[in-house]
Tab-separated table of C-alpha atoms in Angstrom:
chain	number	residue	atom	x	y	z
R	102	UNK	CA	-151.995	117.727	75.353
R	103	UNK	CA	-152.024	119.928	78.539
R	104	UNK	CA	-155.932	119.830	78.320
R	105	UNK	CA	-156.285	116.220	78.011
R	106	UNK	CA	-154.141	115.558	80.792
R	107	UNK	CA	-156.112	118.094	82.952
R	108	UNK	CA	-159.524	116.636	81.516
R	109	UNK	CA	-158.263	112.626	82.597
R	110	UNK	CA	-156.778	114.291	86.017
R	111	UNK	CA	-160.185	115.695	86.827
R	112	UNK	CA	-161.833	112.707	85.732
R	113	UNK	CA	-159.706	110.334	88.103
R	114	UNK	CA	-160.226	112.626	90.829
R	115	UNK	CA	-164.110	112.687	91.012
R	116	UNK	CA	-163.772	108.247	90.760
R	117	UNK	CA	-161.691	108.357	93.477
R	118	UNK	CA	-163.877	110.602	95.848
R	119	UNK	CA	-166.707	108.648	94.574
R	120	UNK	CA	-165.626	105.198	95.370
R	121	UNK	CA	-164.188	107.154	99.219
R	122	UNK	CA	-167.944	107.885	99.804
R	123	UNK	CA	-168.989	104.536	99.197
R	124	UNK	CA	-166.335	103.037	101.226
R	125	UNK	CA	-167.297	105.614	104.170
R	126	UNK	CA	-171.083	104.839	103.696
R	127	UNK	CA	-170.118	100.899	103.901
R	128	UNK	CA	-168.307	101.734	107.359
R	129	UNK	CA	-170.410	103.411	108.917
R	130	UNK	CA	-173.518	100.869	108.125
R	131	UNK	CA	-171.297	97.916	109.532
R	132	UNK	CA	-170.844	99.560	112.639
R	133	UNK	CA	-167.324	99.975	114.680
R	134	UNK	CA	-167.043	96.048	115.035
R	135	UNK	CA	-165.843	95.973	111.218
R	136	UNK	CA	-162.192	95.368	110.423
R	137	UNK	CA	-160.328	95.099	107.333
R	138	UNK	CA	-158.902	91.194	106.465
R	139	UNK	CA	-155.283	92.286	106.729
R	140	UNK	CA	-155.243	94.048	109.973
R	141	UNK	CA	-155.320	92.702	113.805
R	142	UNK	CA	-158.939	93.102	115.570
R	143	UNK	CA	-158.681	95.649	118.376
R	144	UNK	CA	-160.461	94.590	121.260
R	145	UNK	CA	-162.895	96.026	123.163
R	146	UNK	CA	-163.043	95.701	126.662
R	147	UNK	CA	-166.211	94.567	128.206
R	148	UNK	CA	-167.321	96.593	130.846
R	149	UNK	CA	-166.241	95.805	134.713
R	150	UNK	CA	-169.121	94.014	136.684
R	151	UNK	CA	-170.490	96.334	139.087
R	152	UNK	CA	-171.498	94.892	142.914
R	153	UNK	CA	-174.178	95.145	145.064
R	154	UNK	CA	-172.528	98.208	146.856
R	155	UNK	CA	-171.934	99.930	143.540
R	156	UNK	CA	-168.547	99.321	143.400
R	157	UNK	CA	-165.848	97.827	140.943
R	158	UNK	CA	-164.264	94.768	142.628
R	159	UNK	CA	-160.095	95.375	142.245
R	160	UNK	CA	-160.491	99.083	142.291
R	161	UNK	CA	-158.283	101.294	143.770
R	162	UNK	CA	-160.720	103.395	145.805
R	163	UNK	CA	-158.380	104.530	148.719
R	164	UNK	CA	-159.122	103.607	152.838
R	165	UNK	CA	-162.701	103.934	153.518
R	166	UNK	CA	-164.343	105.772	156.126
R	167	UNK	CA	-162.811	104.545	159.763
R	168	UNK	CA	-164.887	104.384	163.136
R	169	UNK	CA	-166.873	107.184	164.203
R	170	UNK	CA	-166.095	109.271	167.380
R	171	UNK	CA	-166.295	108.195	170.237
R	172	UNK	CA	-166.216	104.593	169.091
R	173	UNK	CA	-163.908	101.341	170.261
R	174	UNK	CA	-164.629	99.191	167.069
R	175	UNK	CA	-163.894	99.365	163.534
R	176	UNK	CA	-166.911	98.607	162.567
R	177	UNK	CA	-167.643	102.051	164.330
R	178	UNK	CA	-170.293	100.469	166.706
R	179	UNK	CA	-169.908	102.122	170.396
R	180	UNK	CA	-168.677	99.131	173.293
R	181	UNK	CA	-169.936	99.754	176.261
R	182	UNK	CA	-168.291	98.419	179.318
R	183	UNK	CA	-169.804	95.769	181.098
R	184	UNK	CA	-170.596	95.654	184.902
R	185	UNK	CA	-168.068	92.897	186.949
R	186	UNK	CA	-169.625	89.907	188.140
R	187	UNK	CA	-171.520	90.816	191.353
R	188	UNK	CA	-169.697	88.703	194.253
R	189	UNK	CA	-170.234	90.319	197.497
R	190	UNK	CA	-171.216	88.702	200.388
R	191	UNK	CA	-174.440	88.315	202.472
R	192	UNK	CA	-174.593	91.781	204.108
R	193	UNK	CA	-176.287	92.839	207.923
R	194	UNK	CA	-178.968	94.041	206.218
R	195	UNK	CA	-179.489	91.308	203.594
R	196	UNK	CA	-183.501	90.241	204.988
R	197	UNK	CA	-184.716	93.933	204.718
R	198	UNK	CA	-183.344	94.376	201.004
R	199	UNK	CA	-184.754	91.616	199.320
R	200	UNK	CA	-187.694	92.340	200.423
R	201	UNK	CA	-187.992	95.752	199.078
R	202	UNK	CA	-186.581	94.558	196.029
R	203	UNK	CA	-188.706	92.206	195.642
R	204	UNK	CA	-186.178	88.879	195.519
R	205	UNK	CA	-186.508	85.848	197.319
R	206	UNK	CA	-186.463	86.821	201.002
R	207	UNK	CA	-183.750	83.907	202.834
R	208	UNK	CA	-181.031	86.353	204.177
R	209	UNK	CA	-178.520	84.650	202.208
R	210	UNK	CA	-176.505	86.845	198.948
R	211	UNK	CA	-177.397	84.975	195.771
R	212	UNK	CA	-175.861	86.717	192.560
R	213	UNK	CA	-179.468	87.931	191.476
R	214	UNK	CA	-179.798	89.714	194.933
R	215	UNK	CA	-176.271	91.063	194.573
R	216	UNK	CA	-177.350	92.232	191.081
R	217	UNK	CA	-180.642	93.748	191.943
R	218	UNK	CA	-178.843	95.428	195.155
R	219	UNK	CA	-176.386	97.234	193.006
R	220	UNK	CA	-178.584	98.291	190.465
R	221	UNK	CA	-180.548	100.021	193.143
R	222	UNK	CA	-177.133	101.478	194.752
R	223	UNK	CA	-175.995	102.620	191.600
R	224	UNK	CA	-179.611	104.496	190.353
R	225	UNK	CA	-179.603	106.239	194.421
R	226	UNK	CA	-175.623	107.793	193.832
R	227	UNK	CA	-174.521	104.956	196.639
R	228	UNK	CA	-170.970	104.337	197.110
R	229	UNK	CA	-169.662	101.957	196.380
R	230	UNK	CA	-172.514	100.406	194.432
R	231	UNK	CA	-171.194	96.508	194.623
R	232	UNK	CA	-174.494	95.014	195.661
R	233	UNK	CA	-173.714	94.501	199.362
R	234	UNK	CA	-176.672	95.257	201.806
R	235	UNK	CA	-174.917	97.175	203.895
R	236	UNK	CA	-176.433	100.207	206.907
R	237	UNK	CA	-176.651	102.921	203.758
R	238	UNK	CA	-178.118	101.017	201.242
R	239	UNK	CA	-181.235	100.303	203.728
R	240	UNK	CA	-181.559	104.249	205.000
R	241	UNK	CA	-182.655	105.134	201.424
R	242	UNK	CA	-184.951	102.101	201.059
R	243	UNK	CA	-186.558	103.728	204.094
R	244	UNK	CA	-186.328	106.979	202.825
R	245	UNK	CA	-188.022	106.157	199.779
R	246	UNK	CA	-190.636	104.382	201.592
R	247	UNK	CA	-191.697	107.234	203.590
R	248	UNK	CA	-191.855	109.675	200.287
R	249	UNK	CA	-195.000	108.434	199.963
R	250	UNK	CA	-197.048	110.122	202.401
R	251	UNK	CA	-194.063	110.682	205.190
R	252	UNK	CA	-195.813	112.137	207.949
R	253	UNK	CA	-198.758	109.476	207.780
R	254	UNK	CA	-197.947	109.239	211.823
R	255	UNK	CA	-198.893	112.745	212.301
R	256	UNK	CA	-195.746	112.767	214.555
R	257	UNK	CA	-194.228	116.253	212.680
R	258	UNK	CA	-196.387	119.525	213.510
R	259	UNK	CA	-198.756	120.989	210.368
R	260	UNK	CA	-197.815	124.905	210.714
R	261	UNK	CA	-198.752	127.366	207.872
R	262	UNK	CA	-194.694	128.154	207.846
R	263	UNK	CA	-191.979	125.716	206.938
R	264	UNK	CA	-191.054	123.354	209.303
R	265	UNK	CA	-187.988	120.643	209.087
R	266	UNK	CA	-189.159	117.369	209.707
R	267	UNK	CA	-186.295	115.226	211.713
R	268	UNK	CA	-187.313	111.899	212.164
R	269	UNK	CA	-184.941	110.093	214.382
R	270	UNK	CA	-186.511	106.620	214.704
R	271	UNK	CA	-186.312	105.953	210.878
R	272	UNK	CA	-183.264	108.496	210.409
R	273	UNK	CA	-185.052	110.683	207.541
R	274	UNK	CA	-185.625	114.523	207.372
R	275	UNK	CA	-188.226	115.980	205.344
R	276	UNK	CA	-189.588	120.046	205.186
R	277	UNK	CA	-193.438	120.596	204.553
R	278	UNK	CA	-195.523	123.667	204.712
R	279	UNK	CA	-199.135	122.620	205.516
R	280	UNK	CA	-199.406	119.412	204.892
R	281	UNK	CA	-197.317	119.556	201.394
R	282	UNK	CA	-193.695	118.428	201.451
R	283	UNK	CA	-191.366	120.625	199.745
R	284	UNK	CA	-188.205	118.647	200.271
R	285	UNK	CA	-188.817	115.166	200.086
R	286	UNK	CA	-187.122	112.638	202.738
R	287	UNK	CA	-183.858	111.820	202.593
R	288	UNK	CA	-181.589	109.838	204.759
R	289	UNK	CA	-179.270	111.239	207.749
R	290	UNK	CA	-177.312	110.620	210.481
R	291	UNK	CA	-177.989	112.111	213.698
R	292	UNK	CA	-176.292	111.854	217.539
R	293	UNK	CA	-174.825	108.960	219.099
R	294	UNK	CA	-175.590	107.317	222.154
R	295	UNK	CA	-174.666	109.691	225.055
R	296	UNK	CA	-174.340	112.684	222.633
R	297	UNK	CA	-178.313	112.543	221.291
R	298	UNK	CA	-179.821	115.132	219.313
R	299	UNK	CA	-182.050	117.287	221.073
R	300	UNK	CA	-185.451	116.969	220.994
R	301	UNK	CA	-188.012	119.409	219.995
R	302	UNK	CA	-188.847	122.926	218.650
R	303	UNK	CA	-185.878	123.892	217.289
R	304	UNK	CA	-184.814	127.697	215.110
R	305	UNK	CA	-181.679	128.126	212.862
R	306	UNK	CA	-180.178	130.540	214.364
R	307	UNK	CA	-176.381	131.134	212.275
R	308	UNK	CA	-175.571	129.865	209.108
R	309	UNK	CA	-172.133	128.828	207.732
R	310	UNK	CA	-171.567	127.785	204.200
R	311	UNK	CA	-168.285	126.818	204.350
R	312	UNK	CA	-167.945	126.137	208.467
R	313	UNK	CA	-164.893	124.080	210.348
R	314	UNK	CA	-165.477	123.050	213.668
R	315	UNK	CA	-163.993	124.684	216.725
R	316	UNK	CA	-164.425	121.426	218.772
R	317	UNK	CA	-163.684	118.288	216.656
R	318	UNK	CA	-160.022	118.313	215.043
R	319	UNK	CA	-161.307	121.218	212.566
R	320	UNK	CA	-163.875	118.800	210.925
R	321	UNK	CA	-165.171	120.216	207.918
R	322	UNK	CA	-169.117	120.860	207.890
R	323	UNK	CA	-170.293	122.440	204.520
R	324	UNK	CA	-173.490	124.249	204.608
R	325	UNK	CA	-173.913	124.392	208.555
R	326	UNK	CA	-176.904	125.342	209.843
R	327	UNK	CA	-177.208	125.400	213.779
R	328	UNK	CA	-180.625	125.248	215.663
R	329	UNK	CA	-179.199	124.201	219.222
R	330	UNK	CA	-175.734	125.502	221.091
R	331	UNK	CA	-173.105	123.736	218.390
R	332	UNK	CA	-175.673	121.012	216.870
R	333	UNK	CA	-176.436	121.803	213.583
R	334	UNK	CA	-178.103	120.325	209.908
R	335	UNK	CA	-174.411	119.974	207.728
R	336	UNK	CA	-173.339	117.736	204.534
R	337	UNK	CA	-170.783	115.061	205.212
R	338	UNK	CA	-167.936	115.052	203.156
R	339	UNK	CA	-167.247	111.347	203.360
R	340	UNK	CA	-169.646	108.227	204.295
R	341	UNK	CA	-172.030	109.525	206.009
R	342	UNK	CA	-172.103	106.027	208.126
R	343	UNK	CA	-168.568	105.860	209.334
R	344	UNK	CA	-168.787	105.978	213.070
R	345	UNK	CA	-171.889	104.959	214.008
R	346	UNK	CA	-173.146	108.719	214.607
R	347	UNK	CA	-172.793	112.207	214.967
R	348	UNK	CA	-171.428	114.099	217.924
R	349	UNK	CA	-175.569	115.695	217.952
R	350	UNK	CA	-175.360	116.883	214.607
R	351	UNK	CA	-178.001	115.838	211.851
R	352	UNK	CA	-175.404	114.806	209.364
R	353	UNK	CA	-176.680	114.805	205.400
R	354	UNK	CA	-174.915	113.856	202.426
R	355	UNK	CA	-173.180	116.519	200.833
R	356	UNK	CA	-175.823	117.142	197.402
R	357	UNK	CA	-178.707	116.964	200.255
R	358	UNK	CA	-177.339	119.505	202.643
R	359	UNK	CA	-176.894	121.684	199.856
R	360	UNK	CA	-180.646	121.957	198.331
R	361	UNK	CA	-181.480	122.120	202.366
R	362	UNK	CA	-179.011	125.332	202.177
R	363	UNK	CA	-180.526	127.004	199.541
R	364	UNK	CA	-184.346	126.325	200.861
R	365	UNK	CA	-184.087	127.069	204.305
R	366	UNK	CA	-183.003	130.536	206.384
R	367	UNK	CA	-182.462	132.291	209.636
R	368	UNK	CA	-185.089	131.772	212.151
R	369	UNK	CA	-186.641	128.459	210.006
R	370	UNK	CA	-188.099	126.084	212.699
R	371	UNK	CA	-187.374	122.345	212.865
R	372	UNK	CA	-189.142	119.866	215.007
R	373	UNK	CA	-187.185	117.050	216.516
R	374	UNK	CA	-188.709	113.804	218.091
R	375	UNK	CA	-187.801	110.072	218.397
R	376	UNK	CA	-184.678	107.886	219.107
R	377	UNK	CA	-181.873	107.025	216.790
R	378	UNK	CA	-181.541	103.285	216.341
R	379	UNK	CA	-179.188	101.581	219.596
R	380	UNK	CA	-179.562	104.798	221.822
R	381	UNK	CA	-180.805	104.919	225.162
R	382	UNK	CA	-183.328	108.324	223.483
């Protein structure tokens, strides 16, 4: 009895194994979509659509990158402030600047004139750069016209040594060695009527970098290079043309005075000629 029971159990187990193997093979051949009739189907989610940018709609990917450094806009593009409308009125040197800047020459300020003058002022660090045709702007055009050949008229003597040429007629200064210009023409302001800058050959005999006037109310005279009594080449801290003329000194913009200070020294010579416009010479 015992042997029959064991034999029966062994045969049943073998049949069960064969059935299980057959069922597994059928499932493998059918794939994952097969389901038993008495069970609920298990839905398989479809792949989410992907946009052109590679992102999944509705996905919470967190905030994107913000604007770049120095940007004033949400898209990261730098915003450059535009110039305000140019509204300066007609100036005393309107025709001169219209001609120099190749604008229609009628002596009357237009928006195009104003914008052209303002652009020129900005390019040459002339303050205020507001498009007004003033003396300072005109003087810069004179200096720039002279740059190709400042000594074309031969008024400044040509020497093998350094000569600082001071042209009172055009109110410009440059430095030359022989015929070579080593300091390009820049605008200057010289002595007013009855206090004219002294003419002829002059020699630098004293230099004082942070000089203060002992005659004119402690007026600052930066980069002063004295050539005749109290007359000197020196920079001016404020408007170069305020007041109409100096008390005899040759005034320069501060930046130009510094370059000249670095270039010249004791015993350097100047040659001064002409007459400042508006004086009796």
